[in-house]
C-alpha positions as protocol buffer text, in pm:
chain_id: "A"
residue {
  index: 1
  type: UNK
  ca { x: -6109 y: 1878 z: -19497 }
}
residue {
  index: 2
  type: UNK
  ca { x: -6019 y: 2229 z: -19484 }
}
residue {
  index: 3
  type: UNK
  ca { x: -5831 y: 2432 z: -19218 }
}
residue {
  index: 4
  type: UNK
  ca { x: -6148 y: 2601 z: -19128 }
}
residue {
  index: 5
  type: UNK
  ca { x: -6339 y: 2263 z: -19058 }
}
residue {
  index: 6
  type: UNK
  ca { x: -6612 y: 2340 z: -18799 }
}
residue {
  index: 7
  type: UNK
  ca { x: -6634 y: 2069 z: -18522 }
}
residue {
  index: 8
  type: UNK
  ca { x: -6860 y: 2032 z: -18267 }
}
residue {
  index: 9
  type: UNK
  ca { x: -6740 y: 1818 z: -17967 }
}
residue {
  index: 10
  type: UNK
  ca { x: -6966 y: 1711 z: -17674 }
}
residue {
  index: 11
  type: UNK
  ca { x: -6849 y: 1710 z: -17306 }
}
residue {
  index: 12
  type: UNK
  ca { x: -6510 y: 1895 z: -17326 }
}
residue {
  index: 13
  type: UNK
  ca { x: -6558 y: 2015 z: -16939 }
}
residue {
  index: 14
  type: UNK
  ca { x: -6235 y: 1748 z: -16896 }
}
residue {
  index: 15
  type: UNK
  ca { x: -6079 y: 1435 z: -17009 }
}
residue {
  index: 16
  type: UNK
  ca { x: -6076 y: 1327 z: -17348 }
}
residue {
  index: 17
  type: UNK
  ca { x: -6319 y: 1558 z: -17479 }
}
residue {
  index: 18
  type: UNK
  ca { x: -6118 y: 1860 z: -17333 }
}
residue {
  index: 19
  type: UNK
  ca { x: -5800 y: 1721 z: -17518 }
}
residue {
  index: 20
  type: UNK
  ca { x: -5967 y: 1665 z: -17825 }
}
residue {
  index: 21
  type: UNK
  ca { x: -6090 y: 2001 z: -17848 }
}
residue {
  index: 22
  type: UNK
  ca { x: -5747 y: 2139 z: -17798 }
}
residue {
  index: 23
  type: UNK
  ca { x: -5593 y: 1938 z: -18055 }
}
residue {
  index: 24
  type: UNK
  ca { x: -5875 y: 2031 z: -18325 }
}
residue {
  index: 25
  type: UNK
  ca { x: -5807 y: 2373 z: -18209 }
}
residue {
  index: 26
  type: UNK
  ca { x: -5437 y: 2336 z: -18296 }
}
residue {
  index: 27
  type: UNK
  ca { x: -5527 y: 2217 z: -18625 }
}
residue {
  index: 28
  type: UNK
  ca { x: -5678 y: 2544 z: -18721 }
}
residue {
  index: 29
  type: UNK
  ca { x: -6042 y: 2395 z: -18687 }
}
residue {
  index: 30
  type: UNK
  ca { x: -6309 y: 2643 z: -18548 }
}
residue {
  index: 31
  type: UNK
  ca { x: -6417 y: 2434 z: -18266 }
}
residue {
  index: 32
  type: UNK
  ca { x: -6707 y: 2437 z: -18025 }
}
residue {
  index: 33
  type: UNK
  ca { x: -6720 y: 2260 z: -17717 }
}
residue {
  index: 34
  type: UNK
  ca { x: -7028 y: 2166 z: -17519 }
}
residue {
  index: 35
  type: UNK
  ca { x: -7063 y: 2174 z: -17162 }
}
residue {
  index: 36
  type: UNK
  ca { x: -7366 y: 2144 z: -16949 }
}
residue {
  index: 37
  type: UNK
  ca { x: -7285 y: 2459 z: -16763 }
}
residue {
  index: 38
  type: UNK
  ca { x: -7129 y: 2731 z: -16875 }
}
residue {
  index: 39
  type: UNK
  ca { x: -7084 y: 2884 z: -16549 }
}
residue {
  index: 40
  type: UNK
  ca { x: -6907 y: 2630 z: -16415 }
}
residue {
  index: 41
  type: UNK
  ca { x: -6671 y: 2560 z: -16716 }
}
residue {
  index: 42
  type: UNK
  ca { x: -6311 y: 2655 z: -16732 }
}
residue {
  index: 43
  type: UNK
  ca { x: -6203 y: 2867 z: -17035 }
}
residue {
  index: 44
  type: UNK
  ca { x: -6049 y: 2661 z: -17318 }
}
residue {
  index: 45
  type: UNK
  ca { x: -5813 y: 2860 z: -17547 }
}
residue {
  index: 46
  type: UNK
  ca { x: -5912 y: 2842 z: -17900 }
}
residue {
  index: 47
  type: UNK
  ca { x: -6246 y: 2665 z: -17821 }
}
residue {
  index: 48
  type: UNK
  ca { x: -6595 y: 2824 z: -17803 }
}
residue {
  index: 49
  type: UNK
  ca { x: -6774 y: 2690 z: -17507 }
}
residue {
  index: 50
  type: UNK
  ca { x: -7169 y: 2620 z: -17579 }
}
residue {
  index: 51
  type: UNK
  ca { x: -7416 y: 2499 z: -17313 }
}
residue {
  index: 52
  type: UNK
  ca { x: -7571 y: 2193 z: -17388 }
}
residue {
  index: 53
  type: UNK
  ca { x: -7705 y: 1873 z: -17194 }
}
residue {
  index: 54
  type: UNK
  ca { x: -7738 y: 1580 z: -17412 }
}
residue {
  index: 55
  type: UNK
  ca { x: -8014 y: 1451 z: -17209 }
}
residue {
  index: 56
  type: UNK
  ca { x: -8268 y: 1738 z: -17288 }
}
residue {
  index: 57
  type: UNK
  ca { x: -8347 y: 1753 z: -17655 }
}
residue {
  index: 58
  type: UNK
  ca { x: -8454 y: 2125 z: -17662 }
}
residue {
  index: 59
  type: UNK
  ca { x: -8120 y: 2221 z: -17514 }
}
residue {
  index: 60
  type: UNK
  ca { x: -7929 y: 2012 z: -17812 }
}
residue {
  index: 61
  type: UNK
  ca { x: -8144 y: 2185 z: -18065 }
}
residue {
  index: 62
  type: UNK
  ca { x: -8075 y: 2534 z: -17909 }
}
residue {
  index: 63
  type: UNK
  ca { x: -7673 y: 2451 z: -17887 }
}
residue {
  index: 64
  type: UNK
  ca { x: -7682 y: 2330 z: -18251 }
}
residue {
  index: 65
  type: UNK
  ca { x: -7895 y: 2621 z: -18396 }
}
residue {
  index: 66
  type: UNK
  ca { x: -7638 y: 2872 z: -18219 }
}
residue {
  index: 67
  type: UNK
  ca { x: -7357 y: 2721 z: -18359 }
}
residue {
  index: 68
  type: UNK
  ca { x: -7527 y: 2691 z: -18720 }
}
residue {
  index: 69
  type: UNK
  ca { x: -7638 y: 3064 z: -18702 }
}
residue {
  index: 70
  type: UNK
  ca { x: -7250 y: 3127 z: -18602 }
}
residue {
  index: 71
  type: UNK
  ca { x: -7101 y: 2967 z: -18894 }
}
residue {
  index: 72
  type: UNK
  ca { x: -7340 y: 2811 z: -19136 }
}
residue {
  index: 73
  type: UNK
  ca { x: -7204 y: 2454 z: -19133 }
}
residue {
  index: 74
  type: UNK
  ca { x: -7073 y: 2165 z: -18917 }
}
residue {
  index: 75
  type: UNK
  ca { x: -6831 y: 1940 z: -19097 }
}
residue {
  index: 76
  type: UNK
  ca { x: -6733 y: 1737 z: -18808 }
}
residue {
  index: 77
  type: UNK
  ca { x: -6934 y: 1618 z: -18471 }
}
residue {
  index: 78
  type: UNK
  ca { x: -6787 y: 1409 z: -18215 }
}
residue {
  index: 79
  type: UNK
  ca { x: -6984 y: 1279 z: -17979 }
}
residue {
  index: 80
  type: UNK
  ca { x: -6763 y: 1209 z: -17642 }
}
residue {
  index: 81
  type: UNK
  ca { x: -6978 y: 1239 z: -17361 }
}
residue {
  index: 82
  type: UNK
  ca { x: -7070 y: 979 z: -17168 }
}
residue {
  index: 83
  type: UNK
  ca { x: -7091 y: 819 z: -16797 }
}
residue {
  index: 84
  type: UNK
  ca { x: -7017 y: 501 z: -16618 }
}
residue {
  index: 85
  type: UNK
  ca { x: -7152 y: 290 z: -16354 }
}
residue {
  index: 86
  type: UNK
  ca { x: -7049 y: 39 z: -16119 }
}
residue {
  index: 87
  type: UNK
  ca { x: -7272 y: -266 z: -16044 }
}
residue {
  index: 88
  type: UNK
  ca { x: -7338 y: -645 z: -16096 }
}
residue {
  index: 89
  type: UNK
  ca { x: -7626 y: -658 z: -16347 }
}
residue {
  index: 90
  type: UNK
  ca { x: -7825 y: -827 z: -16131 }
}
residue {
  index: 91
  type: UNK
  ca { x: -7799 y: -489 z: -15880 }
}
residue {
  index: 92
  type: UNK
  ca { x: -7842 y: -246 z: -16146 }
}
residue {
  index: 93
  type: UNK
  ca { x: -8206 y: -129 z: -16167 }
}
residue {
  index: 94
  type: UNK
  ca { x: -8373 y: -37 z: -16498 }
}
residue {
  index: 95
  type: UNK
  ca { x: -8416 y: 329 z: -16379 }
}
residue {
  index: 96
  type: UNK
  ca { x: -8028 y: 347 z: -16324 }
}
residue {
  index: 97
  type: UNK
  ca { x: -7966 y: 180 z: -16662 }
}
residue {
  index: 98
  type: UNK
  ca { x: -8198 y: 404 z: -16840 }
}
residue {
  index: 99
  type: UNK
  ca { x: -8029 y: 696 z: -16696 }
}
residue {
  index: 100
  type: UNK
  ca { x: -7693 y: 563 z: -16841 }
}
residue {
  index: 101
  type: UNK
  ca { x: -7841 y: 478 z: -17160 }
}
residue {
  index: 102
  type: UNK
  ca { x: -8015 y: 830 z: -17162 }
}
residue {
  index: 103
  type: UNK
  ca { x: -7657 y: 1006 z: -17198 }
}
residue {
  index: 104
  type: UNK
  ca { x: -7451 y: 736 z: -17363 }
}
residue {
  index: 105
  type: UNK
  ca { x: -7678 y: 626 z: -17628 }
}
residue {
  index: 106
  type: UNK
  ca { x: -7978 y: 879 z: -17658 }
}
residue {
  index: 107
  type: UNK
  ca { x: -7730 y: 1133 z: -17634 }
}
residue {
  index: 108
  type: UNK
  ca { x: -7568 y: 1050 z: -17945 }
}
residue {
  index: 109
  type: UNK
  ca { x: -7911 y: 1007 z: -18108 }
}
residue {
  index: 110
  type: UNK
  ca { x: -8018 y: 1356 z: -18007 }
}
residue {
  index: 111
  type: UNK
  ca { x: -7722 y: 1510 z: -18124 }
}
residue {
  index: 112
  type: UNK
  ca { x: -7666 y: 1334 z: -18432 }
}
residue {
  index: 113
  type: UNK
  ca { x: -8018 y: 1384 z: -18532 }
}
residue {
  index: 114
  type: UNK
  ca { x: -7983 y: 1774 z: -18465 }
}
residue {
  index: 115
  type: UNK
  ca { x: -7685 y: 1772 z: -18686 }
}
residue {
  index: 116
  type: UNK
  ca { x: -7751 y: 1536 z: -18966 }
}
residue {
  index: 117
  type: UNK
  ca { x: -8029 y: 1789 z: -19155 }
}
residue {
  index: 118
  type: UNK
  ca { x: -7724 y: 2032 z: -19198 }
}
residue {
  index: 119
  type: UNK
  ca { x: -7488 y: 1793 z: -19323 }
}
residue {
  index: 120
  type: UNK
  ca { x: -7731 y: 1630 z: -19577 }
}
residue {
  index: 121
  type: UNK
  ca { x: -7798 y: 1980 z: -19699 }
}
residue {
  index: 122
  type: UNK
  ca { x: -7415 y: 2060 z: -19718 }
}
residue {
  index: 123
  type: UNK
  ca { x: -7358 y: 1703 z: -19876 }
}
residue {
  index: 124
  type: UNK
  ca { x: -7065 y: 1613 z: -19655 }
}
residue {
  index: 125
  type: UNK
  ca { x: -6951 y: 1531 z: -19279 }
}
residue {
  index: 126
  type: UNK
  ca { x: -6804 y: 1315 z: -19052 }
}
residue {
  index: 127
  type: UNK
  ca { x: -6977 y: 1174 z: -18717 }
}
residue {
  index: 128
  type: UNK
  ca { x: -6708 y: 1020 z: -18485 }
}
residue {
  index: 129
  type: UNK
  ca { x: -6848 y: 836 z: -18203 }
}
residue {
  index: 130
  type: UNK
  ca { x: -6645 y: 748 z: -17885 }
}
residue {
  index: 131
  type: UNK
  ca { x: -6716 y: 424 z: -17809 }
}
residue {
  index: 132
  type: UNK
  ca { x: -6472 y: 174 z: -17582 }
}
residue {
  index: 133
  type: UNK
  ca { x: -6314 y: -161 z: -17597 }
}
residue {
  index: 134
  type: UNK
  ca { x: -6614 y: -237 z: -17367 }
}
residue {
  index: 135
  type: UNK
  ca { x: -6817 y: -198 z: -17687 }
}
residue {
  index: 136
  type: UNK
  ca { x: -6667 y: -528 z: -17811 }
}
residue {
  index: 137
  type: UNK
  ca { x: -6582 y: -704 z: -17485 }
}
residue {
  index: 138
  type: UNK
  ca { x: -6764 y: -815 z: -17176 }
}
residue {
  index: 139
  type: UNK
  ca { x: -6730 y: -577 z: -16848 }
}
residue {
  index: 140
  type: UNK
  ca { x: -6791 y: -778 z: -16534 }
}
residue {
  index: 141
  type: UNK
  ca { x: -6960 y: -508 z: -16300 }
}
residue {
  index: 142
  type: UNK
  ca { x: -7018 y: -231 z: -16546 }
}
residue {
  index: 143
  type: UNK
  ca { x: -7227 y: -452 z: -16749 }
}
residue {
  index: 144
  type: UNK
  ca { x: -7458 y: -187 z: -16825 }
}
residue {
  index: 145
  type: UNK
  ca { x: -7195 y: 47 z: -16978 }
}
residue {
  index: 146
  type: UNK
  ca { x: -7058 y: -238 z: -17186 }
}
residue {
  index: 147
  type: UNK
  ca { x: -7411 y: -283 z: -17301 }
}
residue {
  index: 148
  type: UNK
  ca { x: -7445 y: 109 z: -17402 }
}
residue {
  index: 149
  type: UNK
  ca { x: -7112 y: 107 z: -17588 }
}
residue {
  index: 150
  type: UNK
  ca { x: -7222 y: -207 z: -17780 }
}
residue {
  index: 151
  type: UNK
  ca { x: -7535 y: -25 z: -17857 }
}
residue {
  index: 152
  type: UNK
  ca { x: -7323 y: 268 z: -17971 }
}
residue {
  index: 153
  type: UNK
  ca { x: -7124 y: 27 z: -18198 }
}
residue {
  index: 154
  type: UNK
  ca { x: -7430 y: -126 z: -18369 }
}
residue {
  index: 155
  type: UNK
  ca { x: -7594 y: 212 z: -18411 }
}
residue {
  index: 156
  type: UNK
  ca { x: -7292 y: 360 z: -18564 }
}
residue {
  index: 157
  type: UNK
  ca { x: -7249 y: 100 z: -18833 }
}
residue {
  index: 158
  type: UNK
  ca { x: -7593 y: 132 z: -18917 }
}
residue {
  index: 159
  type: UNK
  ca { x: -7581 y: 496 z: -18943 }
}
residue {
  index: 160
  type: UNK
  ca { x: -7274 y: 499 z: -19167 }
}
residue {
  index: 161
  type: UNK
  ca { x: -7464 y: 292 z: -19410 }
}
residue {
  index: 162
  type: UNK
  ca { x: -7787 y: 508 z: -19412 }
}
residue {
  index: 163
  type: UNK
  ca { x: -7586 y: 856 z: -19452 }
}
residue {
  index: 164
  type: UNK
  ca { x: -7287 y: 777 z: -19680 }
}
residue {
  index: 165
  type: UNK
  ca { x: -7519 y: 874 z: -19965 }
}
residue {
  index: 166
  type: UNK
  ca { x: -7541 y: 1217 z: -19883 }
}
residue {
  index: 167
  type: UNK
  ca { x: -7143 y: 1233 z: -19836 }
}
residue {
  index: 168
  type: UNK
  ca { x: -7147 y: 1167 z: -19484 }
}
residue {
  index: 169
  type: UNK
  ca { x: -6956 y: 888 z: -19299 }
}
residue {
  index: 170
  type: UNK
  ca { x: -6974 y: 769 z: -18938 }
}
residue {
  index: 171
  type: UNK
  ca { x: -6676 y: 604 z: -18738 }
}
residue {
  index: 172
  type: UNK
  ca { x: -6588 y: 467 z: -18403 }
}
residue {
  index: 173
  type: UNK
  ca { x: -6327 y: 539 z: -18161 }
}
residue {
  index: 174
  type: UNK
  ca { x: -6258 y: 260 z: -17926 }
}
residue {
  index: 175
  type: UNK
  ca { x: -6005 y: 361 z: -17635 }
}
residue {
  index: 176
  type: UNK
  ca { x: -5892 y: 133 z: -17358 }
}
residue {
  index: 177
  type: UNK
  ca { x: -5875 y: 245 z: -16995 }
}
residue {
  index: 178
  type: UNK
  ca { x: -5752 y: 650 z: -17005 }
}
residue {
  index: 179
  type: UNK
  ca { x: -5631 y: 862 z: -16709 }
}
residue {
  index: 180
  type: UNK
  ca { x: -5974 y: 1033 z: -16658 }
}
residue {
  index: 181
  type: UNK
  ca { x: -6224 y: 1105 z: -16404 }
}
residue {
  index: 182
  type: UNK
  ca { x: -6490 y: 886 z: -16561 }
}
residue {
  index: 183
  type: UNK
  ca { x: -6415 y: 581 z: -16377 }
}
residue {
  index: 184
  type: UNK
  ca { x: -6314 y: 776 z: -16050 }
}
residue {
  index: 185
  type: UNK
  ca { x: -6659 y: 970 z: -16054 }
}
residue {
  index: 186
  type: UNK
  ca { x: -6859 y: 677 z: -16131 }
}
residue {
  index: 187
  type: UNK
  ca { x: -7172 y: 600 z: -15972 }
}
residue {
  index: 188
  type: UNK
  ca { x: -7240 y: 277 z: -15804 }
}
residue {
  index: 189
  type: UNK
  ca { x: -7596 y: 85 z: -15849 }
}
residue {
  index: 190
  type: UNK
  ca { x: -7744 y: 150 z: -15518 }
}
residue {
  index: 191
  type: UNK
  ca { x: -7908 y: -200 z: -15467 }
}
residue {
  index: 192
  type: UNK
  ca { x: -7609 y: -384 z: -15362 }
}
residue {
  index: 193
  type: UNK
  ca { x: -7620 y: -760 z: -15307 }
}
residue {
  index: 194
  type: UNK
  ca { x: -7401 y: -914 z: -15065 }
}
residue {
  index: 195
  type: UNK
  ca { x: -7311 y: -1219 z: -15287 }
}
residue {
  index: 196
  type: UNK
  ca { x: -7156 y: -997 z: -15537 }
}
residue {
  index: 197
  type: UNK
  ca { x: -6946 y: -815 z: -15298 }
}
residue {
  index: 198
  type: UNK
  ca { x: -6604 y: -978 z: -15291 }
}
residue {
  index: 199
  type: UNK
  ca { x: -6589 y: -990 z: -15671 }
}
residue {
  index: 200
  type: UNK
  ca { x: -6723 y: -638 z: -15727 }
}
residue {
  index: 201
  type: UNK
  ca { x: -6459 y: -502 z: -15483 }
}
residue {
  index: 202
  type: UNK
  ca { x: -6193 y: -692 z: -15641 }
}
residue {
  index: 203
  type: UNK
  ca { x: -6290 y: -589 z: -16010 }
}
residue {
  index: 204
  type: UNK
  ca { x: -6344 y: -220 z: -15910 }
}
residue {
  index: 205
  type: UNK
  ca { x: -5995 y: -215 z: -15755 }
}
residue {
  index: 206
  type: UNK
  ca { x: -5848 y: -356 z: -16080 }
}
residue {
  index: 207
  type: UNK
  ca { x: -5996 y: -104 z: -16305 }
}
residue {
  index: 208
  type: UNK
  ca { x: -5874 y: 182 z: -16064 }
}
residue {
  index: 209
  type: UNK
  ca { x: -5531 y: 60 z: -16103 }
}
residue {
  index: 210
  type: UNK
  ca { x: -5552 y: 20 z: -16464 }
}
residue {
  index: 211
  type: UNK
  ca { x: -5688 y: 370 z: -16507 }
}
residue {
  index: 212
  type: UNK
  ca { x: -5381 y: 488 z: -16241 }
}
residue {
  index: 213
  type: UNK
  ca { x: -5154 y: 333 z: -16501 }
}
residue {
  index: 214
  type: UNK
  ca { x: -5334 y: 426 z: -16826 }
}
residue {
  index: 215
  type: UNK
  ca { x: -5227 y: 680 z: -17068 }
}
residue {
  index: 216
  type: UNK
  ca { x: -5307 y: 1057 z: -17048 }
}
residue {
  index: 217
  type: UNK
  ca { x: -5618 y: 1143 z: -17286 }
}
residue {
  index: 218
  type: UNK
  ca { x: -5410 y: 1296 z: -17538 }
}
residue {
  index: 219
  type: UNK
  ca { x: -5319 y: 950 z: -17696 }
}
residue {
  index: 220
  type: UNK
  ca { x: -5718 y: 920 z: -17746 }
}
residue {
  index: 221
  type: UNK
  ca { x: -5765 y: 1286 z: -17876 }
}
residue {
  index: 222
  type: UNK
  ca { x: -5521 y: 1239 z: -18143 }
}
residue {
  index: 223
  type: UNK
  ca { x: -5685 y: 907 z: -18262 }
}
residue {
  index: 224
  type: UNK
  ca { x: -6019 y: 1083 z: -18258 }
}
residue {
  index: 225
  type: UNK
  ca { x: -5872 y: 1404 z: -18469 }
}
residue {
  index: 226
  type: UNK
  ca { x: -5748 y: 1135 z: -18702 }
}
residue {
  index: 227
  type: UNK
  ca { x: -6074 y: 990 z: -18724 }
}
residue {
  index: 228
  type: UNK
  ca { x: -6245 y: 1312 z: -18801 }
}
residue {
  index: 229
  type: UNK
  ca { x: -5999 y: 1481 z: -19063 }
}
residue {
  index: 230
  type: UNK
  ca { x: -5813 y: 1152 z: -19208 }
}
residue {
  index: 231
  type: UNK
  ca { x: -5923 y: 886 z: -19424 }
}
residue {
  index: 232
  type: UNK
  ca { x: -6241 y: 730 z: -19337 }
}
residue {
  index: 233
  type: UNK
  ca { x: -6238 y: 390 z: -19122 }
}
residue {
  index: 234
  type: UNK
  ca { x: -6508 y: 224 z: -18936 }
}
residue {
  index: 235
  type: UNK
  ca { x: -6320 y: 165 z: -18644 }
}
residue {
  index: 236
  type: UNK
  ca { x: -5984 y: 330 z: -18501 }
}
residue {
  index: 237
  type: UNK
  ca { x: -5852 y: 211 z: -18184 }
}
residue {
  index: 238
  type: UNK
  ca { x: -5546 y: 426 z: -17990 }
}
residue {
  index: 239
  type: UNK
  ca { x: -5216 y: 273 z: -18010 }
}
residue {
  index: 240
  type: UNK
  ca { x: -5116 y: 35 z: -17707 }
}
residue {
  index: 241
  type: UNK
  ca { x: -5374 y: -148 z: -17502 }
}
residue {
  index: 242
  type: UNK
  ca { x: -5686 y: -60 z: -17702 }
}
residue {
  index: 243
  type: UNK
  ca { x: -5532 y: -157 z: -18028 }
}
residue {
  index: 244
  type: UNK
  ca { x: -5409 y: -508 z: -17904 }
}
residue {
  index: 245
  type: UNK
  ca { x: -5739 y: -573 z: -17750 }
}
residue {
  index: 246
  type: UNK
  ca { x: -5906 y: -525 z: -18070 }
}
residue {
  index: 247
  type: UNK
  ca { x: -5671 y: -781 z: -18240 }
}
residue {
  index: 248
  type: UNK
  ca { x: -5738 y: -1041 z: -17957 }
}
residue {
  index: 249
  type: UNK
  ca { x: -6079 y: -1017 z: -17979 }
}
residue {
  index: 250
  type: UNK
  ca { x: -6096 y: -1082 z: -18369 }
}
residue {
  index: 251
  type: UNK
  ca { x: -5795 y: -1341 z: -18424 }
}
residue {
  index: 252
  type: UNK
  ca { x: -5795 y: -1532 z: -18089 }
}
residue {
  index: 253
  type: UNK
  ca { x: -6038 y: -1807 z: -17987 }
}
residue {
  index: 254
  type: UNK
  ca { x: -6296 y: -1716 z: -17725 }
}
residue {
  index: 255
  type: UNK
  ca { x: -6129 y: -1906 z: -17449 }
}
residue {
  index: 256
  type: UNK
  ca { x: -5819 y: -1760 z: -17401 }
}
residue {
  index: 257
  type: UNK
  ca { x: -5983 y: -1409 z: -17435 }
}
residue {
  index: 258
  type: UNK
  ca { x: -6242 y: -1489 z: -17156 }
}
residue {
  index: 259
  type: UNK
  ca { x: -5940 y: -1610 z: -16942 }
}
residue {
  index: 260
  type: UNK
  ca { x: -5721 y: -1315 z: -16997 }
}
residue {
  index: 261
  type: UNK
  ca { x: -5990 y: -1075 z: -16901 }
}
residue {
  index: 262
  type: UNK
  ca { x: -6111 y: -1274 z: -16560 }
}
residue {
  index: 263
  type: UNK
  ca { x: -5715 y: -1289 z: -16478 }
}
residue {
  index: 264
  type: UNK
  ca { x: -5689 y: -914 z: -16565 }
}
residue {
  index: 265
  type: UNK
  ca { x: -6003 y: -857 z: -16323 }
}
residue {
  index: 266
  type: UNK
  ca { x: -5860 y: -1089 z: -16071 }
}
residue {
  index: 267
  type: UNK
  ca { x: -6175 y: -1298 z: -16097 }
}
residue {
  index: 268
  type: UNK
  ca { x: -6167 y: -1661 z: -16009 }
}
């Protein structure tokens, strides 16, 4: 793709989305980054900030129309906006689960459906959906987050089959723990059950320690840029833990993978 590639990234207020926007801008792309509130957003050099709430269909349509009015095209959509939730599956209400899926899955659906008519008309485009290693691994006490990322994986693979006839490809980026505010700011399921307290606390502390020792978002951002501008591959995992976990899941028997996961989280 050319140096003037138009890139739209959701969720650039902080973390992976912000780092990716910076790297796309340095590559000479015309970058539009979405934030929920322009008034609260910190400016990002080389990036046009656009107000958009991925949970609001009208907001998504307005933002995409604004970008198309400015540029006439969108070559790359990066679906990065997301949220986490801590809690056992039994503790998580359907209302809480619906809120998480509304951002992590239906948010991708809204933005993708808004962008696809323009990509189909121009007969080219790349959609990058930010998943997680928890899109192919279990996640005790983050079960609904893991379920949402499993859904993103299935949605992305299916969508790629449907849109490649128009010169559009869909790809997944699957990071492991990254030093961002996502886990630190994760809401917890409100209806806690005492029987889960001990293991939930152990797993939560283990995740926090993993995040504190994790790489900065720039590594994941580099993988996103390559997924968007480089040769198409269905899945890309950043170097390090994410790449290792992907290989273990593919090639090792389920038993050792299960045992390793429980050991990492400190579960009996």
